[in-house]
Short mmCIF file of C-alpha atoms and ligand atoms in Angstrom, two decimals:
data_model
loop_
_atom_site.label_atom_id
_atom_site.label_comp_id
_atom_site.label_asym_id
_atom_site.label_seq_id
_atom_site.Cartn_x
_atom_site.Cartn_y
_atom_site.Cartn_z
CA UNK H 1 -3.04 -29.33 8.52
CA UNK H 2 -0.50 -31.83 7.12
CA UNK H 3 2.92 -30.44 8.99
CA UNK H 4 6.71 -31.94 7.43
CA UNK H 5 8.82 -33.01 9.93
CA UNK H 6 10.99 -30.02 10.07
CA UNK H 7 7.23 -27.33 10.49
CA UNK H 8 6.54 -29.97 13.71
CA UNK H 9 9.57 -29.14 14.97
CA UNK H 10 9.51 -25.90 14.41
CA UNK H 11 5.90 -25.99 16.44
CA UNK H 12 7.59 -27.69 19.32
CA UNK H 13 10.02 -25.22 19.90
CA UNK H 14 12.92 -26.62 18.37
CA UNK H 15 13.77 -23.64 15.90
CA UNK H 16 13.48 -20.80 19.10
CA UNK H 17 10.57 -19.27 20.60
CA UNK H 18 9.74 -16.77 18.00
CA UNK H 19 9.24 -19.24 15.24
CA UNK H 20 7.36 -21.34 17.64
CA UNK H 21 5.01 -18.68 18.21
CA UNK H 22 4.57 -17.72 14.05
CA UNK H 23 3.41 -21.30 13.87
CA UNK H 24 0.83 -21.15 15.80
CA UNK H 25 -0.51 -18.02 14.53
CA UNK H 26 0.17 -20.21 10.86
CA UNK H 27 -1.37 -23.10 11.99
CA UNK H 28 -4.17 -20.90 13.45
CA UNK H 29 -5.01 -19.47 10.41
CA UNK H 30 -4.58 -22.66 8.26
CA UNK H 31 -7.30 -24.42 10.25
CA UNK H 32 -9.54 -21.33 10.72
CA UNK H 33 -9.38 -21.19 5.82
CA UNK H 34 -9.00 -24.67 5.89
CA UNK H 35 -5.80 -25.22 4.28
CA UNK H 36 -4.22 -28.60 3.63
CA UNK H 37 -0.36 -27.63 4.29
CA UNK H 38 1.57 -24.82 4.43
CA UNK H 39 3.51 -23.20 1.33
CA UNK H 40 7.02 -22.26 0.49
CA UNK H 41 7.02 -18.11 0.27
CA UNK H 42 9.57 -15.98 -1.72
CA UNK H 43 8.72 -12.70 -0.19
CA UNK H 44 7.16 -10.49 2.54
CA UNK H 45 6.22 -7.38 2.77
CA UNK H 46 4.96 -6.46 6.63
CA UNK H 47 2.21 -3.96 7.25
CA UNK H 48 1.86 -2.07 10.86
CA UNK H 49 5.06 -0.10 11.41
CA UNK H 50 3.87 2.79 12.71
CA UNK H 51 4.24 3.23 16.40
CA UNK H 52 1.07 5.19 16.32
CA UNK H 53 -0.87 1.97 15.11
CA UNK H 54 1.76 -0.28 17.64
CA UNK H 55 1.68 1.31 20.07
CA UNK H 56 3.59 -0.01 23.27
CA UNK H 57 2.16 -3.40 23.59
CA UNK H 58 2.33 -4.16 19.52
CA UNK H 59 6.18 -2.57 20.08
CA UNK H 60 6.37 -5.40 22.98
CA UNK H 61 5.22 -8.04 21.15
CA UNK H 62 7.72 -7.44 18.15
CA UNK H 63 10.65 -6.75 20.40
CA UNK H 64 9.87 -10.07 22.02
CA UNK H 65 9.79 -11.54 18.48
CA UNK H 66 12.92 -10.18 17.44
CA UNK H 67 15.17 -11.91 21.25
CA UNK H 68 15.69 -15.15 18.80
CA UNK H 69 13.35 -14.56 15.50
CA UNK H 70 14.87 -14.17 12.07
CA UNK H 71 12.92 -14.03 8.46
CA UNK H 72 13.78 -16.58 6.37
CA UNK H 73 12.63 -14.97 3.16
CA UNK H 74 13.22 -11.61 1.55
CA UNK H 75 11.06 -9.08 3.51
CA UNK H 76 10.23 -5.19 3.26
CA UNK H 77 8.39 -2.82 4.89
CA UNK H 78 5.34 -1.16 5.25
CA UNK H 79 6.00 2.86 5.46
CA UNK H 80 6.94 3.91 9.27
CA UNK H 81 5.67 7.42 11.54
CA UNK H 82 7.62 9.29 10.22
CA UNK H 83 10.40 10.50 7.89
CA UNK H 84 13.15 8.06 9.57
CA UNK H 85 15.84 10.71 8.76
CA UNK H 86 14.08 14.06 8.90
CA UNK H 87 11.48 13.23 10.78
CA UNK H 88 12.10 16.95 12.55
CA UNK H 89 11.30 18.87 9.80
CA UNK H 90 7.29 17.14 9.58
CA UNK H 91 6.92 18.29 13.59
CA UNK H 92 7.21 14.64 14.36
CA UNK H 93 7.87 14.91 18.86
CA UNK H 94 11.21 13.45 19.71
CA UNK H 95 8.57 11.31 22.04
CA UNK H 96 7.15 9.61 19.10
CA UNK H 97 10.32 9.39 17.19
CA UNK H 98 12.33 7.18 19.60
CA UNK H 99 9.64 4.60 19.88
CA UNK H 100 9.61 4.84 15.96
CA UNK H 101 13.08 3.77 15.96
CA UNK H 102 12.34 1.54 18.47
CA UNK H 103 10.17 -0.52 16.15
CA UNK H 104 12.45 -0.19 13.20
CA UNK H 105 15.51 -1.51 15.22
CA UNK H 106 13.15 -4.16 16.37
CA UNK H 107 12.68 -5.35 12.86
CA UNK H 108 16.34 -4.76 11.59
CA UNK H 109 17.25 -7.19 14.48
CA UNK H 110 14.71 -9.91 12.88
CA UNK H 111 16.37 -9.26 9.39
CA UNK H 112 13.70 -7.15 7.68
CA UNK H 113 15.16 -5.06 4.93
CA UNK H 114 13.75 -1.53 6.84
CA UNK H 115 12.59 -0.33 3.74
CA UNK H 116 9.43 1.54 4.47
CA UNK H 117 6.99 1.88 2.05
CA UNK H 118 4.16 0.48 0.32
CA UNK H 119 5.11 0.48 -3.30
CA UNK H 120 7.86 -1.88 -2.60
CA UNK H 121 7.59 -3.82 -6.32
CA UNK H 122 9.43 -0.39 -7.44
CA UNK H 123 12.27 -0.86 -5.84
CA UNK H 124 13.05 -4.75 -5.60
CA UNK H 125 10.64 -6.37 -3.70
CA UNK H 126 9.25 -7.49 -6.91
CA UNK H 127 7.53 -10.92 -7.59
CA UNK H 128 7.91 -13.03 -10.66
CA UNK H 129 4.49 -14.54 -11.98
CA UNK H 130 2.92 -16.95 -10.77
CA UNK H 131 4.83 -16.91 -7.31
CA UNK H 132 3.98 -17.14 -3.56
CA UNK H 133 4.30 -14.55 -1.64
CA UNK H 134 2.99 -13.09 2.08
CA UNK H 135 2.36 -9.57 1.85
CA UNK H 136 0.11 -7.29 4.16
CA UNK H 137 -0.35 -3.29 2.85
CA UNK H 138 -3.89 -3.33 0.77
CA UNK H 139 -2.55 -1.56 -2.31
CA UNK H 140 0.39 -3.80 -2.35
CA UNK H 141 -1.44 -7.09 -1.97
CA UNK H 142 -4.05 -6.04 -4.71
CA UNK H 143 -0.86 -4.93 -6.83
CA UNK H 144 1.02 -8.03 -6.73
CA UNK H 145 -1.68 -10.11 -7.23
CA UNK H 146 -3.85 -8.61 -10.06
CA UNK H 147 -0.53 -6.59 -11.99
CA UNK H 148 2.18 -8.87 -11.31
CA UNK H 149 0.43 -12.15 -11.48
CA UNK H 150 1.76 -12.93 -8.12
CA UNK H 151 -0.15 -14.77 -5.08
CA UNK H 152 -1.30 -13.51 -1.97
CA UNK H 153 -3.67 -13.47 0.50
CA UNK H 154 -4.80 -10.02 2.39
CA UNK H 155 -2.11 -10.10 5.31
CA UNK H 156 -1.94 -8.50 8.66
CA UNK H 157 1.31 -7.70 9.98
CA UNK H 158 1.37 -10.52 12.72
CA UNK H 159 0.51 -13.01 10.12
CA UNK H 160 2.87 -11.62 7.19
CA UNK H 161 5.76 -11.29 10.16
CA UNK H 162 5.16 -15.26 10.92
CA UNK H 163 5.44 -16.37 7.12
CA UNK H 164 8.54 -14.81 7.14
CA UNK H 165 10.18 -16.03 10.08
CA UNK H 166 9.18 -19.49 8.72
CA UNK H 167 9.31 -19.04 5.05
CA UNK H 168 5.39 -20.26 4.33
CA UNK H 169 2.17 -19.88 4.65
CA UNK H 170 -0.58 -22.09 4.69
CA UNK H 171 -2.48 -22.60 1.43
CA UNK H 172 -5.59 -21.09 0.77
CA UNK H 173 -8.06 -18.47 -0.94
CA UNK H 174 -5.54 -16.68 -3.27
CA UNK H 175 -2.87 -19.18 -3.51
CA UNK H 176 -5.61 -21.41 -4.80
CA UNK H 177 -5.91 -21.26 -8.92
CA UNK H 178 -9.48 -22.29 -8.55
CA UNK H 179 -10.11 -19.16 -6.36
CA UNK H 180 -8.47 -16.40 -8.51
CA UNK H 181 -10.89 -16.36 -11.27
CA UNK H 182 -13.68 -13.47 -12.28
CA UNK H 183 -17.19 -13.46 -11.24
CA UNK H 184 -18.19 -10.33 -12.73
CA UNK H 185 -17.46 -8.62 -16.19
CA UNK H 186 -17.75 -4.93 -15.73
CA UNK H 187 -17.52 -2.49 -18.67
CA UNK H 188 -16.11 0.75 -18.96
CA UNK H 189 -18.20 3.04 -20.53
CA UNK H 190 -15.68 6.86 -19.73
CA UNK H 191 -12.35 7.62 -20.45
CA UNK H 192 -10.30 6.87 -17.19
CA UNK H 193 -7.12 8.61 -17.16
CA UNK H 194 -4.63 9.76 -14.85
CA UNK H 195 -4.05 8.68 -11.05
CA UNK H 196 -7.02 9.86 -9.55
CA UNK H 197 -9.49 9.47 -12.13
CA UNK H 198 -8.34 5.87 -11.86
CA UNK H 199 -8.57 5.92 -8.21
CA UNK H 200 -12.45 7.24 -8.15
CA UNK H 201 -13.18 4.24 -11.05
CA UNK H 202 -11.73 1.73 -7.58
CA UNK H 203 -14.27 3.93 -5.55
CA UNK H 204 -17.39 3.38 -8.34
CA UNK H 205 -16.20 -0.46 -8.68
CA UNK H 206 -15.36 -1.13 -4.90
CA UNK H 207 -18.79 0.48 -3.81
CA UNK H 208 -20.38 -1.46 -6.11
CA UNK H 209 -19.22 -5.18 -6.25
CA UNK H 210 -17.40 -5.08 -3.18
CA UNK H 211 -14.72 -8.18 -3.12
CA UNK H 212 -15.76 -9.77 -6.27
CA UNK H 213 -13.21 -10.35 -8.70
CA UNK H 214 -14.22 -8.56 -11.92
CA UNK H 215 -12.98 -8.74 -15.22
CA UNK H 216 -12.61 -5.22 -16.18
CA UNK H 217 -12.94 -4.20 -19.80
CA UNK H 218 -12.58 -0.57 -22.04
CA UNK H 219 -9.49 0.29 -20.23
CA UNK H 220 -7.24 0.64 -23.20
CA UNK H 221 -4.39 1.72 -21.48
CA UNK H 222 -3.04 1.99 -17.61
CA UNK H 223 0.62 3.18 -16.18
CA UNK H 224 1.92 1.93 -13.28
CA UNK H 225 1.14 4.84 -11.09
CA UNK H 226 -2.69 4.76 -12.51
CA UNK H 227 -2.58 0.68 -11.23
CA UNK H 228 -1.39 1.60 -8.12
CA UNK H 229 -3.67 4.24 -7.33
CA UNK H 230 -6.41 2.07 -8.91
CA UNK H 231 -5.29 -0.61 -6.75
CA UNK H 232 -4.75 1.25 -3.32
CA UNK H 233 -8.82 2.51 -4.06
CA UNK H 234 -10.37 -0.24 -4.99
CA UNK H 235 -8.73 -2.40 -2.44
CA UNK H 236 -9.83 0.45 0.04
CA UNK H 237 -13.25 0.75 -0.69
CA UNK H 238 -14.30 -2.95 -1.79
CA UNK H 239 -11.34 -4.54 0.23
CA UNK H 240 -10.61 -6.29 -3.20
CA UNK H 241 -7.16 -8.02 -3.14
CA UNK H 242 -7.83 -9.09 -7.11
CA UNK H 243 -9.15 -7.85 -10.32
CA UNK H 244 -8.41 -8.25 -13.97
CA UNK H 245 -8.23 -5.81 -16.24
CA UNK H 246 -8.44 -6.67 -20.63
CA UNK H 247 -5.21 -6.43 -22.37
CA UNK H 248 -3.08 -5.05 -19.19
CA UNK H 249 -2.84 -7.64 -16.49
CA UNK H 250 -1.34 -10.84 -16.97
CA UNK H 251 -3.49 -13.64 -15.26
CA UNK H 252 -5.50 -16.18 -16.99
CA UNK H 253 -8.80 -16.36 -17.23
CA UNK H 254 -10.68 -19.43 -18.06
CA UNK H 255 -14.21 -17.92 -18.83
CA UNK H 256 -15.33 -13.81 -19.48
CA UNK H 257 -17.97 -14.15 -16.66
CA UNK H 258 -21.19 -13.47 -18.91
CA UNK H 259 -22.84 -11.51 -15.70
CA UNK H 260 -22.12 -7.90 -17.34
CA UNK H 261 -22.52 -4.50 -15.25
CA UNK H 262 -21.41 -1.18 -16.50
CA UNK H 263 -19.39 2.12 -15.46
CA UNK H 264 -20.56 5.44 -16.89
CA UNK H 265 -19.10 9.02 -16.83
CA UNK H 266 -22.22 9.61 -14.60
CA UNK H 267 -20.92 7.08 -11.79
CA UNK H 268 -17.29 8.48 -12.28
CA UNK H 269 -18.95 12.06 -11.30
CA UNK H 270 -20.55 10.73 -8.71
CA UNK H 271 -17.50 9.18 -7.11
CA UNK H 272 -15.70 12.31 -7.73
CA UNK H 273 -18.19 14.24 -5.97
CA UNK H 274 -18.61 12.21 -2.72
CA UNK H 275 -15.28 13.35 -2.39
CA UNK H 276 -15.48 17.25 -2.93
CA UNK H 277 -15.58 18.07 0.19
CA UNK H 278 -16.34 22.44 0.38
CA UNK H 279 -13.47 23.13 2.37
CA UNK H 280 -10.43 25.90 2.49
CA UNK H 281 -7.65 23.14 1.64
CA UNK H 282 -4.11 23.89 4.06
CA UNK H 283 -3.06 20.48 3.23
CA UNK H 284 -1.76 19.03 0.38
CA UNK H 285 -0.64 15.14 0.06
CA UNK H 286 0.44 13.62 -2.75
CA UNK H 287 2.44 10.15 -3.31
CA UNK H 288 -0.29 7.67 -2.05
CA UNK H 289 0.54 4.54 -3.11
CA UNK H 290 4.00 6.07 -2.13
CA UNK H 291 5.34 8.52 -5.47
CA UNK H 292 7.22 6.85 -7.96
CA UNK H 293 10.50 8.68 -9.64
CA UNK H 294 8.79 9.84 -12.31
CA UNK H 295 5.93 10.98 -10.54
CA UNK H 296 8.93 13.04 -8.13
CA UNK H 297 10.33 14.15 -11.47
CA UNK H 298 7.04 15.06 -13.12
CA UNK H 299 6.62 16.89 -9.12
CA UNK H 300 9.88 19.00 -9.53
CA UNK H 301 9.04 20.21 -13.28
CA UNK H 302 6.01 21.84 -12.24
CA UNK H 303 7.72 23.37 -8.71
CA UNK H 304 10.20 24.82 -10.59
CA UNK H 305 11.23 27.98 -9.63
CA UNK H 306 7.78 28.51 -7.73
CA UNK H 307 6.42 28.89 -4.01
CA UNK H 308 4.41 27.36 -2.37
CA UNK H 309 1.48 29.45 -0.28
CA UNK H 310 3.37 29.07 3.22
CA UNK H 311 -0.24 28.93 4.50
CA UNK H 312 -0.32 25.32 2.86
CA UNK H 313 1.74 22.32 3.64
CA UNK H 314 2.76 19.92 0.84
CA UNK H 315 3.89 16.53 1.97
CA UNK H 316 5.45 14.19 -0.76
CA UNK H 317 5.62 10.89 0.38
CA UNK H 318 7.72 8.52 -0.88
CA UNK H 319 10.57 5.53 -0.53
CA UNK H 320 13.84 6.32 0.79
CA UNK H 321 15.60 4.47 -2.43
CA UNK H 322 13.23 6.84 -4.68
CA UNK H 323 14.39 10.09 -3.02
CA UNK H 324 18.17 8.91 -3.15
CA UNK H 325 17.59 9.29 -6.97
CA UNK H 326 15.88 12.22 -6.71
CA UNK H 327 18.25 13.37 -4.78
CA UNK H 328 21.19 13.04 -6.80
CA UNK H 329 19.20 14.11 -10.13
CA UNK H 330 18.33 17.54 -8.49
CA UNK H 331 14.57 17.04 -7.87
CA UNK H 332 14.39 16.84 -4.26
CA UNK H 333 15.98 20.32 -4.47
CA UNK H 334 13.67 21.60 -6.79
CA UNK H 335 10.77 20.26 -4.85
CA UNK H 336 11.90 21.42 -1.41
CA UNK H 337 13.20 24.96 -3.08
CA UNK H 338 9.58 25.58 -3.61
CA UNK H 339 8.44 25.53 0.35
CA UNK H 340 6.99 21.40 -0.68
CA UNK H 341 8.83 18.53 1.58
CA UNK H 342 9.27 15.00 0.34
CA UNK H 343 8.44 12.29 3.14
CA UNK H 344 10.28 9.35 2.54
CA UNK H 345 9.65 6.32 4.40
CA UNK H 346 6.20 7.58 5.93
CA UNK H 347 2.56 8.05 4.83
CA UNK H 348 -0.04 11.04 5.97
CA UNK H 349 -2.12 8.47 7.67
CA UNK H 350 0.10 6.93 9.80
CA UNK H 351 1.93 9.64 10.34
CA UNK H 352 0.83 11.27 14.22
CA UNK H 353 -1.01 14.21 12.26
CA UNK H 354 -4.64 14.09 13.31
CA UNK H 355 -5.90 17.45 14.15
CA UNK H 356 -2.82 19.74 12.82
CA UNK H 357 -4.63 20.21 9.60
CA UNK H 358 -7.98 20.53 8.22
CA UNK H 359 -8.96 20.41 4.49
CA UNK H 360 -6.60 17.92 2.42
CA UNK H 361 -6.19 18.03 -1.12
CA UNK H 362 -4.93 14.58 -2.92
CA UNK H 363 -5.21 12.70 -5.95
CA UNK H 364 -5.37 9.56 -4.40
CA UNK H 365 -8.78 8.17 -3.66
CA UNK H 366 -7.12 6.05 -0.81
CA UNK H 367 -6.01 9.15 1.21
CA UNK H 368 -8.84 10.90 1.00
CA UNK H 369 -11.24 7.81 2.38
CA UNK H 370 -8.39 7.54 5.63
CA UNK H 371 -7.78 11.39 5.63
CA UNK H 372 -11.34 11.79 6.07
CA UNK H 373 -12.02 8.14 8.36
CA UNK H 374 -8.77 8.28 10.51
CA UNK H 375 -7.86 11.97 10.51
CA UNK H 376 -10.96 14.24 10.43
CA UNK H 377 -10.32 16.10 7.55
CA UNK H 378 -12.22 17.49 5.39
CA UNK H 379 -10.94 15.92 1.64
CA UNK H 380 -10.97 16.71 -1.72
CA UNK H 381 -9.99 14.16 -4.92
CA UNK H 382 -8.19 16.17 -7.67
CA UNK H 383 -5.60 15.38 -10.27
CA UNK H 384 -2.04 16.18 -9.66
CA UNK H 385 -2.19 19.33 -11.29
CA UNK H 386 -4.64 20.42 -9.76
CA UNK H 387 -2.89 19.78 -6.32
CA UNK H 388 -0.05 21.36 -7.31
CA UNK H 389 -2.06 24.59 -8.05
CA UNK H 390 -3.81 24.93 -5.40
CA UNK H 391 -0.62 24.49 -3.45
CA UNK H 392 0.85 27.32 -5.20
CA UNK H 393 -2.05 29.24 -4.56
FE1 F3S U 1 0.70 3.89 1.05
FE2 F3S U 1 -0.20 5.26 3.05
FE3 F3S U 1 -1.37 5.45 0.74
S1 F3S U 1 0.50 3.17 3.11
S2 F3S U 1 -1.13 3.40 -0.10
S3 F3S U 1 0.73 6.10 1.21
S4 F3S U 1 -2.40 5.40 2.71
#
């Protein structure tokens, strides 16, 4: 790779040993995807917070990073362990929450905003079109690039920390125009609505075509929580980091790609049903991509003056900015009121929860494929209604 003057010194050392050690892992890369130089960036979001996927020598390695390292560009968080503030009351150990804080103090010291969460275009991590960014988090990185228009390549949380400690990364695959266009048209033949109808259509299409980037048509409408749970399941089950969809996202495309494949209501079933587990459900998860404030609001209506079967836990999840609104409009009391807790900053699968439950209930495709994978429980996909009731039953 072609390096300026200032990138070779930052190579040699010159900027501090943290910034010496992103470039290599930049220059690494660049010469492994053979890029040609290395990019400006204008944001970050990094993946791998969780001291249960750290662990002590990941927690090392950052804490090292963070004696003389400091992000040059705007960057957020994946979500954490745990509920950074009431981590206590989801039967977090006080074990596992001082290394948590641990890792977030390690990042606050490099100048990451410790955000948390993996919907962080909802709260002002937000690209503009057309820009370059460096995020890790699958849903996010699928997000940014197929909704918002913005670029990206499928980050880890080494590589995304290096971009922004030295503002780039090197150019290839998705930064590329010439790499960002369809290869498949797929047509859908069903009505899709809601979050995790959408989220078994990224199951049916992920299966399928794996990372090819389709052009997706007979959606005639989407809201941003059906994209992001569309996003966080199709990126999960095809590892797709880009799609386009008629009429709702905003890239160009140069040709329809005339290789055609279809999506029935008989491949929506099917999806639906690899992921009806017969279980007794005594967990419920909702929020995944983290729960935007009208999804908390739309929560709290239906919670309303109700319990919750005390036999069932109901974890919200959520960003801490999205729960300070709910907070002051009422909802998180109305939520919590009915025996449910909100989980800001956190996620049920990297949260240290393996074996305390066993059936979970969710209508995002996403957390049933890692509640199942990572966590060994039996799942089951349903709409948000449907979660809700069976919470309150
Ligand atoms: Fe976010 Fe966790 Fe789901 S990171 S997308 S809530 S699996």
């Amino acid at each position: 790779m072609e390096l300026t003057r200032e990138e070779q010194d930052m190579a040699a050392g010159k900027y501090g040993k943290a910034t010496q050690t992103a470039m290599d892992i930049l220059i690494t890369l660049g010469e492994i995807y053979g890029a040609e130089k290395l990019i400006d960036i204008t944001s970050v979001q990094i993946a791998g917070v969780s001291y249960a996927n750290l662990n002590e020598p990941g927690l090392s390695w950052l804490e090292n990073m963070a004696q003389d390292g400091k992000v040059r560009v705007f960057t957020t968080l994946n979500p954490a362990g745990m509920d950074l503030e009431e981590w206590r009351k989801l039967a977090i150990s006080e074990e596992f929450a001082e290394n948590q804080q641990r890792v977030i103090e390690a990042f606050g010291r490099l100048g990451v905003i410790t955000t948390c969460s993996c919907t962080p275009y909802l709260y002002g991590n937000l690209p503009a079109y057309g820009q370059h960014i460096s995020w890790s988090e699958s849903s996010a990185v699928c997000y940014a690039n197929s909704v918002l228009g913005a670029k990206t390549n499928r980050e880890g949380g080494p590589s995304a920390l290096s971009a922004a400690l030295v503002g780039k990364t090197p150019e290839y695959g998705f930064h590329l125009e010439e790499n960002r266009q369809p290869e498949l048209t797929v047509e859908v033949k069903c009505e899709v609505k809601d979050t995790y109808r959408f989220g078994a259509l990224g199951k049916v299409l992920g299966d399928r075509f794996g990372k090819k980037i389709t052009y997706i048509t007979g959606i005639p409408k989407a809201s941003v929580e059906e994209l992001k749970s569309f996003c966080a399941s199709y990126a999960t089950y095809g590892g797709v980091a880009l799609f386009h969809m008629k009429d709702i996202t905003p890239n160009r495309v140069n040709k329809v790609p005339d290789t055609v494949e279809t999506v029935t209501e008989e491949d929506m079933k099917k999806a639906l049903g690899d992921l009806d587990d017969e279980t007794e459900i005594d967990f419920i998860s909702l929020g995944c991509p983290h729960a935007s404030l009208k999804e908390l609001e739309y929560i709290a209506k239906k919670l309303e003056g109700k319990s919750i079967n005390p036999k069932k836990e109901v974890w919200i999840t959520t960003a801490r900015p999205t729960k300070q609104i709910a907070d002051r409009m009422g909802f998180t009391k109305l939520i919590e009121d009915s025996g449910a807790k909100i989980a800001a900053d956190t996620c049920c699968v990297v949260a240290p929860i393996k074996g305390r439950f066993h059936g979970l209930a969710s209508d995002s495709a996403k957390m049933c494929y890692y509640g199942s994978g990572r966590n060994k429980f039996a799942v089951k996909l349903m709409s948000m209604d449907e979660c809700l009731e069976e919470a309150l039953s």
